[in-house]
mmCIF file of C-alpha atoms and ligand atoms in Angstrom:
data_model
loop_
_atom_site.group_PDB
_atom_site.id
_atom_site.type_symbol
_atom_site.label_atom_id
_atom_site.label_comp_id
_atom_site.label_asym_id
_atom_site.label_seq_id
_atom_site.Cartn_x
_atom_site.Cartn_y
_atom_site.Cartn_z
ATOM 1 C CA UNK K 1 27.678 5.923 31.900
ATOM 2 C CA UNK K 2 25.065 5.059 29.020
ATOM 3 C CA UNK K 3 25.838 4.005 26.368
ATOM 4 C CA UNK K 4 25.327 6.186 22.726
ATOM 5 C CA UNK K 5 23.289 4.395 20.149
ATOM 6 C CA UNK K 6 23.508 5.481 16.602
ATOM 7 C CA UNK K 7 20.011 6.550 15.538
ATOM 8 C CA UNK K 8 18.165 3.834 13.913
ATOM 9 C CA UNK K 9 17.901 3.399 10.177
ATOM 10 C CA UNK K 10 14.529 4.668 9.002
ATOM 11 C CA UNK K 11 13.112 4.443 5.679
ATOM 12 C CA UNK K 12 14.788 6.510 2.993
ATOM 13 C CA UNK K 13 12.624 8.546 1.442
ATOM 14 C CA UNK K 14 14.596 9.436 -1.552
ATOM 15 C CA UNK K 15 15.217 5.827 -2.978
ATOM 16 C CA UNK K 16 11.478 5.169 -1.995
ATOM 17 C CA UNK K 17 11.191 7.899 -4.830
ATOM 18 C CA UNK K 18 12.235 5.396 -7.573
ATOM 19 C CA UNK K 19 9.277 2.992 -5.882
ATOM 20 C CA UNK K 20 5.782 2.327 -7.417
ATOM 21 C CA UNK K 21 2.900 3.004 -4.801
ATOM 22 C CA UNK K 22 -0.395 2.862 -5.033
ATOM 23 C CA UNK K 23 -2.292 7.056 -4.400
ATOM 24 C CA UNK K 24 -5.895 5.968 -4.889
ATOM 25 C CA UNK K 25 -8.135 2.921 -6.275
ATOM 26 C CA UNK K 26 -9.404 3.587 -9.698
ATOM 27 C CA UNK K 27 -12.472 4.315 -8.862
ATOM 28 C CA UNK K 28 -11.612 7.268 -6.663
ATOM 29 C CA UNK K 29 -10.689 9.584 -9.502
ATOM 30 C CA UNK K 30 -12.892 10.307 -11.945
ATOM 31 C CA UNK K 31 -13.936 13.395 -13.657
ATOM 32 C CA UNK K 32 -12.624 16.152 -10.943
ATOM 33 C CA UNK K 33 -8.852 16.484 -9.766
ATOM 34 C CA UNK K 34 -8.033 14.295 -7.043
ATOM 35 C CA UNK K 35 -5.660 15.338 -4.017
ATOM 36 C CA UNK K 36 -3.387 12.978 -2.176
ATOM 37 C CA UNK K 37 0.047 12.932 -0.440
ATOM 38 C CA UNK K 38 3.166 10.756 -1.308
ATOM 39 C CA UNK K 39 6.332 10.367 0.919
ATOM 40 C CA UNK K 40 5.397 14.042 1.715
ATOM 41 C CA UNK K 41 4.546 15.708 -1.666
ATOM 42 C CA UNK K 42 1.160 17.197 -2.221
ATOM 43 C CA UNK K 43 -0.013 15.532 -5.489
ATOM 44 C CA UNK K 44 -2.509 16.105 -7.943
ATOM 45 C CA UNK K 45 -3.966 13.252 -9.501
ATOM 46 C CA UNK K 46 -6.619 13.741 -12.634
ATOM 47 C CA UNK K 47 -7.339 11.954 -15.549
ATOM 48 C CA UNK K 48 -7.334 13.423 -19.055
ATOM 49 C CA UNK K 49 -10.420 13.623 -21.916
ATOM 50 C CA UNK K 50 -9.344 9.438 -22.610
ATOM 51 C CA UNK K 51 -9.823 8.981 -18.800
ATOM 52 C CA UNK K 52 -5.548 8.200 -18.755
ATOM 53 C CA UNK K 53 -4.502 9.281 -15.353
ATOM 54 C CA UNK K 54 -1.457 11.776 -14.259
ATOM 55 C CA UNK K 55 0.001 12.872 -11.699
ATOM 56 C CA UNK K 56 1.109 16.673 -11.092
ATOM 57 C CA UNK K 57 2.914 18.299 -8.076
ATOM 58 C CA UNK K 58 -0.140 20.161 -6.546
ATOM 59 C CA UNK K 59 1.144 23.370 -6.832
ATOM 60 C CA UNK K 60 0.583 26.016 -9.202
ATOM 61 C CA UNK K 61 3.906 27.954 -10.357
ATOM 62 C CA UNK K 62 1.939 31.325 -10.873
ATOM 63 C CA UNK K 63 0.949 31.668 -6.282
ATOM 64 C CA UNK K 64 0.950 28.541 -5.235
ATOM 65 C CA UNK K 65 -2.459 27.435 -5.343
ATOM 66 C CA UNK K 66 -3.536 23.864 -5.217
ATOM 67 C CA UNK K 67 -4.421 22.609 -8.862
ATOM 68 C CA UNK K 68 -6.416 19.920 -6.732
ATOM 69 C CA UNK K 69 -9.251 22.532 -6.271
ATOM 70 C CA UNK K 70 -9.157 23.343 -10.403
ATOM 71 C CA UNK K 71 -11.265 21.293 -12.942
ATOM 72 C CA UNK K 72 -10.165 19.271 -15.901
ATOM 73 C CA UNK K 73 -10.384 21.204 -19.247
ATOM 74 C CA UNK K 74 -10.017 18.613 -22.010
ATOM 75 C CA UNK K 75 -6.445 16.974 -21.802
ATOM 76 C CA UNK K 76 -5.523 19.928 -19.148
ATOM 77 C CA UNK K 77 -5.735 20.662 -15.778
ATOM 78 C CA UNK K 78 -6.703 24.342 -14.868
ATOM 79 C CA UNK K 79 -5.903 25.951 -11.654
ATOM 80 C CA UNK K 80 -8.846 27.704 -9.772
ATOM 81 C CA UNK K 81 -7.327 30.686 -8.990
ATOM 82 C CA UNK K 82 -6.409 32.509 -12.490
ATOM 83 C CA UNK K 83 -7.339 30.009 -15.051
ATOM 84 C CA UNK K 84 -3.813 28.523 -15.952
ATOM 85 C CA UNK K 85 -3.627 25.290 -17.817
ATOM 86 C CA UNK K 86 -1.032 22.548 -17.105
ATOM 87 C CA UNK K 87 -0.971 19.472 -19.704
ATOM 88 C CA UNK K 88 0.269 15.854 -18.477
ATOM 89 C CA UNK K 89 3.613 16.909 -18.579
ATOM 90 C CA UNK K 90 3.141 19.726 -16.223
ATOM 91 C CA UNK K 91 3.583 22.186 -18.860
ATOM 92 C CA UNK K 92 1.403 25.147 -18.437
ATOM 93 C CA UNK K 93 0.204 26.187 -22.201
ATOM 94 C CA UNK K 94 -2.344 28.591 -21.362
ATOM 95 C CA UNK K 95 -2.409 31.917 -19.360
ATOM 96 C CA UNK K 96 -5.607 33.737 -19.896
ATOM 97 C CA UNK K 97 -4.338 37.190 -19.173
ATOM 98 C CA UNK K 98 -1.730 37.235 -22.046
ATOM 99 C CA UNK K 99 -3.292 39.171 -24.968
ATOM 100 C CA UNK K 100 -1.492 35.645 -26.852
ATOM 101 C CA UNK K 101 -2.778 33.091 -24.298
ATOM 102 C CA UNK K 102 -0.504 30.884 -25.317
ATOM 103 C CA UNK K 103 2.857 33.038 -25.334
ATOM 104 C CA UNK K 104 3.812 30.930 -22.167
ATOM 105 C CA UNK K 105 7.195 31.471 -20.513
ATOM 106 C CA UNK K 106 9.336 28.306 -20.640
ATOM 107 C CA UNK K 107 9.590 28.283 -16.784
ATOM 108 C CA UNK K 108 5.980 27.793 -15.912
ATOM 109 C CA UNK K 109 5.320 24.208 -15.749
ATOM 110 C CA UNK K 110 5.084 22.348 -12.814
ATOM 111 C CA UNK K 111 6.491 18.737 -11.548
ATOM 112 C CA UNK K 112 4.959 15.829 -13.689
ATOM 113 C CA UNK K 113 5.437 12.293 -12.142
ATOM 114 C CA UNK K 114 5.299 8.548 -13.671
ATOM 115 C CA UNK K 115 1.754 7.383 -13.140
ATOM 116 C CA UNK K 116 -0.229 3.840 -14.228
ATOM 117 C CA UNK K 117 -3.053 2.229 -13.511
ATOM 118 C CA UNK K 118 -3.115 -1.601 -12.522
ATOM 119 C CA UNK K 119 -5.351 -3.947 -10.265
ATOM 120 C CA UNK K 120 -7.756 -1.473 -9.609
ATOM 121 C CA UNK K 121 -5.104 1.133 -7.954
ATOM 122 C CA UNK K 122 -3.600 4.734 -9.523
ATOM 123 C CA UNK K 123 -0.114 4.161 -9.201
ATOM 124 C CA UNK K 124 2.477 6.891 -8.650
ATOM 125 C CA UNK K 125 6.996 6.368 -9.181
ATOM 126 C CA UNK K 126 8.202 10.253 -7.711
ATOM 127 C CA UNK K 127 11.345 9.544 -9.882
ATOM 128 C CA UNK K 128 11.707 7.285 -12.707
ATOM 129 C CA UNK K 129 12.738 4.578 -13.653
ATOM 130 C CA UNK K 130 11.183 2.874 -11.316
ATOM 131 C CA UNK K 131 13.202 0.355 -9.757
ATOM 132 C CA UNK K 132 10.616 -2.875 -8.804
ATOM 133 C CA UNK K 133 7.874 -3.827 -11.269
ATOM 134 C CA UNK K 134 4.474 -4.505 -10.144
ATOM 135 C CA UNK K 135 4.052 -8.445 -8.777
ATOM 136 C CA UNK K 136 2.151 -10.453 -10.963
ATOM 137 C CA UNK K 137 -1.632 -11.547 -10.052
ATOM 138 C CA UNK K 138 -3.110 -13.092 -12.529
ATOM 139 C CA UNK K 139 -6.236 -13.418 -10.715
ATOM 140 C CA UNK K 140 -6.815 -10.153 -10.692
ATOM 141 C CA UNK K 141 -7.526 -10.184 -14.391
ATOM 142 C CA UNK K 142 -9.471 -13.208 -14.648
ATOM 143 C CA UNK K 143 -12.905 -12.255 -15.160
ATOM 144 C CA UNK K 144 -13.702 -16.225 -13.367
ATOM 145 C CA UNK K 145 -12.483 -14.438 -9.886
ATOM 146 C CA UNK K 146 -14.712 -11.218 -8.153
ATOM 147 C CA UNK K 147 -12.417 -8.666 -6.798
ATOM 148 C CA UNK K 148 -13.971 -6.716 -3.423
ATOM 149 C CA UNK K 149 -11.533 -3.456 -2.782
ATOM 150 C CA UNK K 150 -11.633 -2.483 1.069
ATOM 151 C CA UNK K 151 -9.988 0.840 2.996
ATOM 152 C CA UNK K 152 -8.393 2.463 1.757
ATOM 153 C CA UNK K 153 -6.992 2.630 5.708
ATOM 154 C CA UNK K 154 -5.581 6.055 6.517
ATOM 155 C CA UNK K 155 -3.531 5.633 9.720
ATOM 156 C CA UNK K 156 -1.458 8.032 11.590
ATOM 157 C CA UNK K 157 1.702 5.686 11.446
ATOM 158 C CA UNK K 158 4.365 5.015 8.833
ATOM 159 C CA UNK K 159 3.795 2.348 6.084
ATOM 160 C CA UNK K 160 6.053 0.264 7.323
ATOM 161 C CA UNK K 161 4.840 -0.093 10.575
ATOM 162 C CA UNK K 162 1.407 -0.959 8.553
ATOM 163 C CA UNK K 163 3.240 -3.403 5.992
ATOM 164 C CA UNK K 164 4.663 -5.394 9.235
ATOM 165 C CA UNK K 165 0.920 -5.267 11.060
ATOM 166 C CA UNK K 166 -0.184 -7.131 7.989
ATOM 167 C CA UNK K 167 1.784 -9.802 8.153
ATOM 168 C CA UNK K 168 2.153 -9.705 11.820
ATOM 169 C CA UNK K 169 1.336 -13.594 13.037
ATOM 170 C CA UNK K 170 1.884 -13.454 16.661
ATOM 171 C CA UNK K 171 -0.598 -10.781 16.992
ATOM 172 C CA UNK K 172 -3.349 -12.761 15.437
ATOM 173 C CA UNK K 173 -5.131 -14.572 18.444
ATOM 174 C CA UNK K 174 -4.607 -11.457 20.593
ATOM 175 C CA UNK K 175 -6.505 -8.465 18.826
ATOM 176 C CA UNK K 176 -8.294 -10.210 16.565
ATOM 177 C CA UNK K 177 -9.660 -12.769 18.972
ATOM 178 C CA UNK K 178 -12.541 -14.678 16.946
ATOM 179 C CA UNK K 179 -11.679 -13.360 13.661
ATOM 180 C CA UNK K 180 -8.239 -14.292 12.662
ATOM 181 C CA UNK K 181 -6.331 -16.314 15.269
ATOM 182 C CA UNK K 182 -7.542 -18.816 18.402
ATOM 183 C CA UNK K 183 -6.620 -17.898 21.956
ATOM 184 C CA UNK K 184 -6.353 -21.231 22.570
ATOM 185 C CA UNK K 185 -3.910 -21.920 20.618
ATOM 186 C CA UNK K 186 -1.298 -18.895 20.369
ATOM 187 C CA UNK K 187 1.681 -20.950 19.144
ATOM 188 C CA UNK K 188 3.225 -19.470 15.725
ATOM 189 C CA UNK K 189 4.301 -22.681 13.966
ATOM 190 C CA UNK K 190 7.809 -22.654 12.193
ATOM 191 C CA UNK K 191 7.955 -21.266 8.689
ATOM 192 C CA UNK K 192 10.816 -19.945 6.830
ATOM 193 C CA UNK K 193 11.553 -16.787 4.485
ATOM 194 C CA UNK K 194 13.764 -16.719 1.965
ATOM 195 C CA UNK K 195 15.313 -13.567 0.111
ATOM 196 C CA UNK K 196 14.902 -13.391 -3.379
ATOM 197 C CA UNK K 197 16.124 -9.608 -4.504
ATOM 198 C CA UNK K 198 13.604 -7.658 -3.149
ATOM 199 C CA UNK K 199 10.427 -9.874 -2.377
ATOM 200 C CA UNK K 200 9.865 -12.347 0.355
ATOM 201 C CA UNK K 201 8.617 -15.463 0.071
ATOM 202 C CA UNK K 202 6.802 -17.681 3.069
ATOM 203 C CA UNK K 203 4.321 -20.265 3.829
ATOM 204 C CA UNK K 204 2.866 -20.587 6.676
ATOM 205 C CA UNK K 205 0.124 -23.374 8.057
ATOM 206 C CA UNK K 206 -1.403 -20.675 11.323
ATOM 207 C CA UNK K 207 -4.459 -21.724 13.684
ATOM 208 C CA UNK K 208 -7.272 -19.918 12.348
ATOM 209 C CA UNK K 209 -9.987 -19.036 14.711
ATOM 210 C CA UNK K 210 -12.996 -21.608 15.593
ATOM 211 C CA UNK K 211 -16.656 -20.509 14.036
ATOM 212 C CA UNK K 212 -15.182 -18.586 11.062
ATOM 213 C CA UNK K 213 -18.001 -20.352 8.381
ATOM 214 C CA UNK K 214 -18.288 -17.154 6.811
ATOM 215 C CA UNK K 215 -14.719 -16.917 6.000
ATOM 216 C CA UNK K 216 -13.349 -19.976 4.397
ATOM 217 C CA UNK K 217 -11.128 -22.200 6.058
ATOM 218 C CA UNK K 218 -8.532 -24.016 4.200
ATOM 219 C CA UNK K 219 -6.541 -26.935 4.280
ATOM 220 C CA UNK K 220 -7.944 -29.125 6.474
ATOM 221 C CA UNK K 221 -11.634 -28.785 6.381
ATOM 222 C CA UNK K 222 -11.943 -32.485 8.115
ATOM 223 C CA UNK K 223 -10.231 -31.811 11.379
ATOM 224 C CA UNK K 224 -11.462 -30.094 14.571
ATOM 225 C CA UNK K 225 -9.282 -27.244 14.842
ATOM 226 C CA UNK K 226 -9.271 -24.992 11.374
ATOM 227 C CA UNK K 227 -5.602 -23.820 10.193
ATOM 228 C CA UNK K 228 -5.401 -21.473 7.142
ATOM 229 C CA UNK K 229 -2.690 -22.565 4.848
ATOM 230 C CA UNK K 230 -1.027 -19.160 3.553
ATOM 231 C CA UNK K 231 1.529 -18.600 0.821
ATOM 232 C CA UNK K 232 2.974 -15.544 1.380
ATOM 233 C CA UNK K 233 5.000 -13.146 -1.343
ATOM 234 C CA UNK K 234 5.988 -9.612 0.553
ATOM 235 C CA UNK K 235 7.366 -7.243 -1.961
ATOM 236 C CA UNK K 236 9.966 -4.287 -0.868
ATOM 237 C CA UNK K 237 8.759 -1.836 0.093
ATOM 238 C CA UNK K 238 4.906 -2.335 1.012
ATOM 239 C CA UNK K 239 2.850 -4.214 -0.740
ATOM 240 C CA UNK K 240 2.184 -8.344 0.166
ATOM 241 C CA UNK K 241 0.490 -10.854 -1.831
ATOM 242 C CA UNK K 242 -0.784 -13.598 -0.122
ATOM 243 C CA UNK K 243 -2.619 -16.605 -1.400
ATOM 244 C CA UNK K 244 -5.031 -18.934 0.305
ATOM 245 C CA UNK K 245 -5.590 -22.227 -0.586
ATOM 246 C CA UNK K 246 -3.167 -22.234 -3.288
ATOM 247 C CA UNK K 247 -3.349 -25.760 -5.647
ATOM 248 C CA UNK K 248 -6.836 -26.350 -4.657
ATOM 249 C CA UNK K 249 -10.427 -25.485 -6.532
ATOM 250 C CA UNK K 250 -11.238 -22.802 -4.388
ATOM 251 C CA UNK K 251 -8.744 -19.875 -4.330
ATOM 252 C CA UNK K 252 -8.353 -16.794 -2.299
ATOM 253 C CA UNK K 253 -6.206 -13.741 -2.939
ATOM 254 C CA UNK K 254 -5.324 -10.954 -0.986
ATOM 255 C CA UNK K 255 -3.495 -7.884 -2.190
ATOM 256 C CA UNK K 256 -1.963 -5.433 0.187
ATOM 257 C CA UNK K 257 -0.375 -2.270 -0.584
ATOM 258 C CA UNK K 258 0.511 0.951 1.674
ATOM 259 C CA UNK K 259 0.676 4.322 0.451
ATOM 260 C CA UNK K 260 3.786 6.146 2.487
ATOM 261 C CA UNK K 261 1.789 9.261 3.197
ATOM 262 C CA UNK K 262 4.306 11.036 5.026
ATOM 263 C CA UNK K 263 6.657 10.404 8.018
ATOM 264 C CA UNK K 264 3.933 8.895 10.140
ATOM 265 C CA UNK K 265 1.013 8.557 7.655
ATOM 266 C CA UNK K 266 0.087 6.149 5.496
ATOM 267 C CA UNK K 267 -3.049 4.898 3.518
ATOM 268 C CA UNK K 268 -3.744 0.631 3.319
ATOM 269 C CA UNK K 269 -5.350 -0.853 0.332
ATOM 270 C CA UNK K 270 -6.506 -4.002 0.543
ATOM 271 C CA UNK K 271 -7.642 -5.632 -2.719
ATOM 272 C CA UNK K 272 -9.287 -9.678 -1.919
ATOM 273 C CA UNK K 273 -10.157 -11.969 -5.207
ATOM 274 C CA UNK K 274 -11.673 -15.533 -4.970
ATOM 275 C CA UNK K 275 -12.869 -17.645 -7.251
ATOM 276 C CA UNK K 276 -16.263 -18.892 -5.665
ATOM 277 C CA UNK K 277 -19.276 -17.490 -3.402
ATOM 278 C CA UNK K 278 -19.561 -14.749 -5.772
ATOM 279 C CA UNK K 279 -23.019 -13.707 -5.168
ATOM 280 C CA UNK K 280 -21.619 -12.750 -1.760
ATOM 281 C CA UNK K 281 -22.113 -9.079 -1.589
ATOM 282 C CA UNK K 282 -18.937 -7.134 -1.336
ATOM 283 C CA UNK K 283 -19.820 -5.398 2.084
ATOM 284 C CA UNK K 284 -19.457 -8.785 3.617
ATOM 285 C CA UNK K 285 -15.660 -8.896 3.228
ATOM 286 C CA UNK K 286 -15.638 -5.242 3.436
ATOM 287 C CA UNK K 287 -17.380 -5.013 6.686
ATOM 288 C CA UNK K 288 -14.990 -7.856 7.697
ATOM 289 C CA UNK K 289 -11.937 -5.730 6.820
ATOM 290 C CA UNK K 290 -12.914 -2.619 8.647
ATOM 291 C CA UNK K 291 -13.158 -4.255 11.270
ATOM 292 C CA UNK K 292 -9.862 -5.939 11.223
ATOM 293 C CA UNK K 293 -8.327 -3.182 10.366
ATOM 294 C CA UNK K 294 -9.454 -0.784 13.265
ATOM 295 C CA UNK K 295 -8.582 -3.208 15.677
ATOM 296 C CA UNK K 296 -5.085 -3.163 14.550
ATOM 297 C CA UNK K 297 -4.696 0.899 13.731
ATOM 298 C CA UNK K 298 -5.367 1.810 17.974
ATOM 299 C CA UNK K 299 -2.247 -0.551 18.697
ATOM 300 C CA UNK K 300 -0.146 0.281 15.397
ATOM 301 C CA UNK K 301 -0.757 3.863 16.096
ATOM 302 C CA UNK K 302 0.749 3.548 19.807
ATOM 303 C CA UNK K 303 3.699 2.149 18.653
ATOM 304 C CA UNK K 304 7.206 4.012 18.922
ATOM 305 C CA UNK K 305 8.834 4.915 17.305
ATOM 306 C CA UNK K 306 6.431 5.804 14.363
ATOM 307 C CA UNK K 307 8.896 4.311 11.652
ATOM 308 C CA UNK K 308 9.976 0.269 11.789
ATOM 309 C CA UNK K 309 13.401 0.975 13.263
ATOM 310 C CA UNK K 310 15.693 -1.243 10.528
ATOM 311 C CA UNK K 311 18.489 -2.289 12.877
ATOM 312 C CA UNK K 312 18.019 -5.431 14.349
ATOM 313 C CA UNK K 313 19.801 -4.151 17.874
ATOM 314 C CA UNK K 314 16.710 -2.411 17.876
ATOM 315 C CA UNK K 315 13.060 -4.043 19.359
ATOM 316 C CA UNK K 316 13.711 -7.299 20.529
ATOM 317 C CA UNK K 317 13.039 -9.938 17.885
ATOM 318 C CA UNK K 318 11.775 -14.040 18.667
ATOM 319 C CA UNK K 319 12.487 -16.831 15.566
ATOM 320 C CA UNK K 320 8.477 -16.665 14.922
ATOM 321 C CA UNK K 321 9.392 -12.176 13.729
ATOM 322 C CA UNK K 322 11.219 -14.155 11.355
ATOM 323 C CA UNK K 323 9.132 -11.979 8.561
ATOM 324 C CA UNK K 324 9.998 -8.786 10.400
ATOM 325 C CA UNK K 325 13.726 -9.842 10.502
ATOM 326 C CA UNK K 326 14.029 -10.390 7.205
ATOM 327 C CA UNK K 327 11.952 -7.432 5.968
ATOM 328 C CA UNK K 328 14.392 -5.045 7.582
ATOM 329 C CA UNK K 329 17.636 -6.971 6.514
ATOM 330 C CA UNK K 330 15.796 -6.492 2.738
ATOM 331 C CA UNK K 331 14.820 -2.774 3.385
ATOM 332 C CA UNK K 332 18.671 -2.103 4.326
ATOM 333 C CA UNK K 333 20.533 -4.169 1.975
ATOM 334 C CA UNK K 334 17.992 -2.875 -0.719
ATOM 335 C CA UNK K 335 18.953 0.834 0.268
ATOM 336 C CA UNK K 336 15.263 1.532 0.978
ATOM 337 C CA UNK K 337 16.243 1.937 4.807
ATOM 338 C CA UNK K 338 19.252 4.086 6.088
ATOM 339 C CA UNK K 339 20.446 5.574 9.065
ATOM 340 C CA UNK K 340 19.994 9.321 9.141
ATOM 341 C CA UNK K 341 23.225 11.029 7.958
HETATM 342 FE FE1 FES P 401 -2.680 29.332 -10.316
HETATM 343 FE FE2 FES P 401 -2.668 31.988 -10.483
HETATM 344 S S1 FES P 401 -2.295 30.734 -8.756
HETATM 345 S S2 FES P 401 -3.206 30.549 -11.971
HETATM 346 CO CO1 CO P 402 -4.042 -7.354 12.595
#
């Protein structure tokens, strides 16, 4: 006879509602209504005559059009189909038809969500408040250290299968031969993560491949074989902040955050500051990215199922998954993963 299992806990969509995540880098919206998607709601995202952005549901009360094709109209957003005007708050104070314009029913307004903009990223909270603040990263906003943006990586997989990828060591050597691991030398050394509420912090000390003189090695620049000293902080539910060469002159940071699309979309950001070689053009690191990052969407897209399954009976985990053990224990003692009711 085989055995039942209970589905597997998946992420919860409705406490990822009270979550902060990032819908677009700054620079993506400017004067024309932007259109993205966020655990599976069509949003508009615009910015207003100060250039302060909002976020609307993208849906217009009067027949459902999508506000997304309208234009900005001072401090409102008008929908392309019969001229309506929505303000920040999703309240529509214009209807061109009226004789009185702005005799507006009280029911015509449309969702409004929490929306900020920090490091470079539109951020959007479905339901506030918003449980997690933003990590701190100084570097970001010290003019001394050049910020390159890369992706953002639209992948047909769930952002938590993207979020693991990231900080995925094992994988390193194997499909990123060259770039960001030695074949020669596949070992994951021993680190440790500790829990602290809902972000995860790790160091690790990982082979780094041979050759990589355009992408500085750390730690132990006298020796043979290069290792890459990391300091990891992951924080629930997709965004990691890791820092390179941490203590020393020359300092490297890398932002990650994934946009939960849908069910088995998502949308990678990957933000990198340093504090020297910054009269390297950005396309270097870009270039460097993209190619990184298509390596690992072919296998991250093959994998099933399309959401991290939360419960450790599920996959089979070794001591070096000890990030992916511990980022599921978080996600479920957090509430941000359940099993289907
Ligand atoms: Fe938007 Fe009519 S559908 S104004
Ligand atoms: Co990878």
């Amino acid at each position: 006879m085989i055995a039942e299992h209970p589905p597997a806990s998946v992420p919860d969509f409705a406490a990822l509602r009270h979550c902060w995540h990032p819908v677009a880098y700054t620079h993506a919206v400017k004067d024309t209504p932007h259109h993205t998607r966020l655990l599976g709601e069509d949003l508009v995202i615009w910015r207003d005559s100060g250039g302060t952005p909002h976020a609307l549901r993208d849906l217009c009360i009067h027949r459902g059009t999508a506000l997304s094709l309208g234009r900005v109209v001072g401090d409102r957003i008008m929908c392309p189909y019969h001229g309506w005007q929505y303000g920040s708050d999703g309240v529509c104070t214009h209807i061109p038809q009226l004789e009185d314009p702005t005799k507006v029913p009280g029911k015509a307004r449309v969702d409004a969500f929490a929306t900020q903009e920090r490091y470079g990223h539109i951020w959007v909270a479905l339901e506030t408040p918003a449980r997690y603040d933003l990590p701190d990263i100084p570097e970001l906003d010290d003019p001394d250290w050049v910020v390159v943006q890369a992706g953002p990586y639209a992948w047909n997989a769930d952002a938590s299968r993207q979020l693991e990828n990231f900080t995925d060591f094992g994988h390193f050597p194997w499909v990123h031969p060259g770039l960001l691991g030695d074949p020669e030398r596949p070992v994951v050394p021993d680190y440790s993560v500790t829990i602290d509420d809902h972000i995860l912090r790790y160091d690790i000390v990982r082979p780094e491949a041979p050759n990589s003189d355009d992408f500085p090695v750390f730690g132990n620049e006298t020796t043979e074989a290069p290792t890459r000293r990391s300091r990891y902080q992951l924080h629930l539910p997709y965004t990691i902040l890791l820092r390179l060469g941490w203590g020393g002159e020359k300092g490297m940071v890398y932002f990650f955050a994934s946009q939960p699309v849908d069910e088995d979309h998502c949308a990678g950001y990957v933000t990198i500051a340093r504090n020297y070689d910054r009269e390297q053009p950005a396309s270097v690191l870009q270039d460097f990215e993209d190619t990184i990052f298509n390596q690992d969407q072919v296998v991250v897209e093959s994998q099933r199922p399309e959401r991290v399954p939360f419960d450790l009976a599920a996959e089979m985990h070794m001591k070096f998954d000890a990030v992916a053990i511990n980022y599921r224990k978080a996600m479920r003692e957090q509430g941000l993963a359940k099993r289907p009711a």
